[in-house]
C-alpha positions as a printed NumPy array, in Angstrom:
array([[   6.231, -236.853,   64.095],
       [   8.83 , -234.537,   65.577],
       [   7.949, -231.056,   66.806],
       [  10.088, -228.201,   68.048],
       [   8.714, -225.441,   70.25 ],
       [  10.054, -221.88 ,   69.963],
       [   9.153, -219.028,   72.264],
       [   8.886, -215.258,   72.256],
       [  12.447, -214.051,   72.866],
       [  11.186, -211.141,   74.978],
       [   8.839, -213.049,   77.241],
       [   9.237, -215.76 ,   79.85 ],
       [   6.795, -218.474,   78.83 ],
       [   8.624, -221.414,   80.39 ],
       [   5.579, -222.7  ,   82.243],
       [   3.452, -222.711,   79.084],
       [   6.268, -224.308,   77.099],
       [   6.522, -227.11 ,   79.649],
       [   2.768, -227.684,   79.401],
       [   2.954, -227.751,   75.604],
       [   5.842, -230.236,   75.62 ],
       [   4.022, -232.447,   78.134],
       [   0.862, -232.453,   76.003],
       [   2.744, -233.226,   72.806],
       [   4.597, -236.126,   74.387],
       [   1.368, -237.5  ,   75.87 ],
       [  -0.004, -237.617,   72.324],
       [   3.   , -239.607,   71.139],
       [   4.941, -236.804,   69.483],
       [   8.697, -236.411,   69.762],
       [   8.851, -232.845,   71.092],
       [  11.658, -230.586,   72.269],
       [  12.287, -226.907,   72.952],
       [  14.599, -224.929,   70.678],
       [  15.333, -221.184,   70.804],
       [  15.654, -221.171,   67.016],
       [  13.963, -222.901,   64.103],
       [  15.947, -225.717,   62.48 ],
       [  15.368, -228.35 ,   59.841],
       [  15.294, -231.381,   62.149],
       [  11.519, -231.423,   62.695],
       [   8.178, -232.043,   61.014],
       [   6.294, -229.138,   62.579],
       [   7.203, -225.894,   64.34 ],
       [   5.157, -224.576,   67.263],
       [   5.606, -221.031,   68.511],
       [   4.611, -219.841,   71.979],
       [   4.02 , -216.091,   72.021],
       [   2.063, -213.737,   69.824],
       [   2.071, -212.519,   66.233],
       [   5.564, -211.075,   66.697],
       [   6.871, -214.536,   67.538],
       [   5.366, -215.934,   64.332],
       [   6.889, -213.067,   62.334],
       [  10.282, -213.714,   63.938],
       [  10.359, -217.487,   63.365],
       [   8.031, -217.681,   60.349],
       [  10.596, -216.582,   57.776],
       [  12.937, -219.43 ,   58.705],
       [   9.99 , -221.852,   58.734],
       [   9.139, -220.73 ,   55.199],
       [  12.756, -221.134,   54.071],
       [  12.915, -224.754,   55.231],
       [   9.304, -225.441,   54.163],
       [   8.005, -226.539,   57.57 ],
       [   4.423, -225.872,   58.756],
       [   4.002, -223.612,   61.781],
       [   1.406, -223.571,   64.542],
       [   1.096, -220.583,   66.873],
       [  -0.024, -220.738,   70.512],
       [  -1.005, -217.31 ,   71.799],
       [   0.422, -215.795,   74.964],
       [   0.462, -212.274,   73.517],
       [  -2.127, -209.504,   73.511],
       [  -3.797, -210.195,   70.168],
       [  -2.438, -213.33 ,   68.544],
       [  -4.215, -212.791,   65.242],
       [  -2.15 , -215.388,   63.377],
       [  -2.064, -217.931,   66.184],
       [  -4.332, -220.973,   66.103],
       [  -4.672, -221.844,   69.802],
       [  -5.032, -220.133,   73.156],
       [  -3.287, -221.546,   76.213],
       [  -6.549, -223.104,   77.478],
       [  -6.902, -225.147,   74.268],
       [  -3.767, -227.287,   74.445],
       [  -5.763, -230.531,   74.324],
       [  -6.435, -229.724,   70.666],
       [  -2.754, -230.367,   69.937],
       [  -3.728, -234.021,   69.616],
       [  -5.105, -233.129,   66.17 ],
       [  -1.509, -232.807,   64.979],
       [  -1.407, -236.613,   64.986],
       [  -4.502, -236.885,   62.774],
       [  -5.818, -235.294,   59.597],
       [  -8.083, -233.004,   61.635],
       [  -6.176, -229.821,   60.903],
       [  -5.694, -227.573,   57.922],
       [  -2.576, -225.99 ,   56.48 ],
       [  -2.91 , -222.657,   54.705],
       [  -0.033, -221.052,   52.756],
       [   0.504, -217.363,   53.408],
       [   1.927, -215.123,   50.711],
       [   5.183, -213.315,   51.47 ],
       [   6.972, -210.387,   49.829],
       [  10.512, -209.817,   48.63 ],
       [  11.65 , -206.276,   49.428],
       [  14.769, -205.43 ,   47.412],
       [  16.812, -202.329,   48.217],
       [  20.328, -201.724,   46.92 ],
       [  20.848, -205.371,   46.027],
       [  19.771, -206.627,   49.461],
       [  16.59 , -208.721,   49.645],
       [  14.387, -208.896,   52.74 ],
       [  11.416, -211.216,   53.282],
       [   8.148, -209.818,   54.62 ],
       [   5.24 , -211.834,   55.985],
       [   3.336, -208.72 ,   57.087],
       [   4.64 , -205.549,   55.493],
       [   7.333, -203.108,   54.5  ],
       [   6.833, -199.63 ,   55.963],
       [   8.486, -196.551,   54.434],
       [   8.51 , -193.543,   56.76 ],
       [  10.185, -190.187,   57.229],
       [  11.988, -188.912,   60.281],
       [   9.712, -187.03 ,   62.698],
       [  11.488, -183.71 ,   62.094],
       [  11.858, -184.085,   58.314],
       [   9.626, -182.371,   55.775],
       [   7.148, -184.444,   53.819],
       [   8.747, -186.467,   51.03 ],
       [   6.85 , -187.164,   47.832],
       [   6.536, -190.896,   47.349],
       [   6.146, -192.39 ,   43.892],
       [   4.611, -195.814,   43.426],
       [   5.001, -197.602,   40.098],
       [   3.566, -200.925,   38.922],
       [   5.483, -202.79 ,   36.216],
       [   7.249, -199.517,   35.41 ],
       [   4.036, -197.485,   35.132],
       [   3.538, -194.615,   37.576],
       [   0.394, -195.134,   39.662],
       [   0.616, -192.688,   42.557],
       [   2.692, -189.677,   43.503],
       [   1.766, -188.546,   46.965],
       [   3.214, -186.42 ,   49.77 ],
       [   2.874, -188.34 ,   53.013],
       [   4.552, -189.287,   56.272],
       [   5.091, -192.699,   54.729],
       [   3.428, -195.674,   53.127],
       [   2.833, -199.339,   53.841],
       [   3.218, -202.173,   51.351],
       [   1.61 , -205.239,   52.9  ],
       [   0.561, -208.799,   52.21 ],
       [  -3.02 , -209.942,   52.866],
       [  -1.734, -211.311,   56.182],
       [  -0.39 , -207.841,   56.988],
       [  -3.702, -206.172,   56.122],
       [  -4.838, -206.742,   59.735],
       [  -1.648, -205.223,   61.161],
       [  -0.342, -201.645,   60.735],
       [  -2.27 , -201.171,   57.474],
       [  -5.573, -201.718,   59.286],
       [  -4.7  , -198.996,   61.822],
       [  -3.865, -196.682,   58.913],
       [  -7.314, -197.144,   57.362],
       [  -6.647, -200.054,   55.023],
       [  -9.126, -202.861,   54.298],
       [  -9.09 , -206.368,   55.758],
       [  -8.078, -208.87 ,   53.066],
       [  -8.532, -212.62 ,   53.253],
       [  -5.044, -214.025,   53.908],
       [  -5.497, -216.757,   51.285],
       [  -5.383, -214.28 ,   48.377],
       [  -2.301, -213.234,   46.394],
       [  -2.166, -209.447,   46.296],
       [  -0.271, -206.434,   47.609],
       [  -1.93 , -203.656,   49.603],
       [  -0.674, -200.069,   49.328],
       [  -1.709, -197.816,   52.243],
       [  -0.501, -194.19 ,   52.591],
       [   0.37 , -192.851,   56.042],
       [  -1.09 , -189.411,   56.824],
       [  -1.18 , -188.35 ,   53.175],
       [  -1.334, -184.603,   52.494],
       [  -4.116, -185.142,   49.964],
       [  -7.869, -185.553,   49.825],
       [  -7.377, -188.582,   47.576],
       [  -4.774, -190.594,   49.452],
       [  -6.588, -193.919,   49.559],
       [  -5.398, -197.525,   49.827],
       [  -5.034, -199.562,   46.65 ],
       [  -4.785, -203.31 ,   46.028],
       [  -2.599, -204.809,   43.301],
       [  -2.41 , -208.346,   41.96 ],
       [   0.397, -210.481,   43.311],
       [   1.824, -211.047,   39.816],
       [   2.946, -207.41 ,   39.518],
       [   6.288, -205.849,   40.418],
       [   5.974, -202.628,   42.391],
       [   8.617, -199.983,   42.97 ],
       [   8.771, -197.227,   45.576],
       [  10.964, -194.138,   45.363],
       [  10.764, -190.625,   46.771],
       [  11.825, -187.078,   46.109],
       [  11.929, -183.936,   48.214],
       [  14.109, -182.529,   50.94 ],
       [  15.029, -185.61 ,   53.045],
       [  18.154, -187.48 ,   51.934],
       [  16.736, -190.764,   53.15 ],
       [  13.577, -192.373,   54.487],
       [  13.565, -195.397,   56.754],
       [  12.249, -198.825,   55.779],
       [  11.062, -201.358,   58.331],
       [  10.297, -204.931,   57.243],
       [   7.905, -206.758,   59.589],
       [   8.91 , -204.345,   62.325],
       [  12.331, -205.979,   62.604],
       [  14.637, -205.115,   59.728],
       [  15.72 , -201.491,   59.501],
       [  17.111, -200.034,   56.29 ],
       [  17.516, -196.573,   54.729],
       [  16.167, -195.779,   51.259],
       [  18.14 , -192.966,   49.627],
       [  16.585, -190.224,   47.529],
       [  16.556, -191.401,   43.903],
       [  16.972, -195.048,   44.927],
       [  14.248, -197.575,   44.123],
       [  12.808, -200.254,   46.364],
       [  11.32 , -203.224,   44.517],
       [   8.406, -205.126,   46.071],
       [   7.211, -208.394,   44.577],
       [   5.643, -211.682,   45.555],
       [   8.216, -213.995,   47.094],
       [   8.779, -217.596,   46.103],
       [   8.604, -218.323,   49.845],
       [   5.304, -219.05 ,   51.55 ],
       [   4.629, -219.695,   55.212],
       [   2.381, -222.693,   55.853],
       [   0.246, -221.916,   58.909],
       [  -1.58 , -224.733,   60.688],
       [  -5.196, -224.015,   61.564],
       [  -6.286, -226.688,   64.044],
       [  -9.76 , -225.388,   64.874],
       [ -10.697, -224.303,   61.37 ],
       [ -11.912, -220.841,   60.314],
       [  -9.344, -219.223,   62.624],
       [  -9.08 , -216.113,   60.433],
       [ -12.823, -215.377,   60.511],
       [ -13.023, -216.185,   64.215],
       [ -10.111, -213.841,   64.875],
       [ -11.766, -211.001,   62.948],
       [ -14.965, -211.482,   64.938],
       [ -13.5  , -212.166,   68.374],
       [ -10.373, -210.004,   68.354],
       [ -11.296, -207.045,   66.154],
       [ -15.088, -206.636,   66.219],
       [ -16.331, -207.904,   69.578],
       [ -13.801, -205.965,   71.685],
       [ -15.262, -202.771,   70.203],
       [ -18.798, -203.563,   71.348]])
């Protein structure tokens, strides 16, 4: 088995990377460091946090390679291992690990298509007046709401920005799309969940000429007034390796609930 190790581009994790490579080689794996994901491997290992998985996960999904995250970030909700658990990497050589596919979204604006593992966020400029966003499902209008913005997220993204905006936690193994308004000027601006088989469109009206769109916090794009953004389930899926098992439920308990106690 051949593994490549990718790191957080904004953080110096060389010491951890060296430890990871040493462990992998001691378990008989052909391991090497690479700043970018490429096809010449059987498994991809990221060293960093959730942002590192978001950055490298799209390419991993494109080439259909499973990804394992080792956390050196603050939260590491999608990662499977902490830096004190590197001995568990030996399970990569056995059947003692699980691979779970994560749904992704296609976000289509003006003919350009962007892939989202977490979310697409539509938001107004700080000084602009409130736009009125319109959400449609399969061509049927569902919500027209004045708000600072809205979030369209995958189940994986339900524990990211959408959670901070009051959205529910969704098991990442489901196929659905979560709609969460941002600071809606309404008593009835509540999140909604739609089946993954539907095609959703977002457009807006009002005084601003454009609103900004951020895909997974990386891709920036402007949506013009009268233009439609199409959101639908992608054919791509990211296969995340869960070495310890039940990592999602453990993360909810240990990283979201217990810190509040």
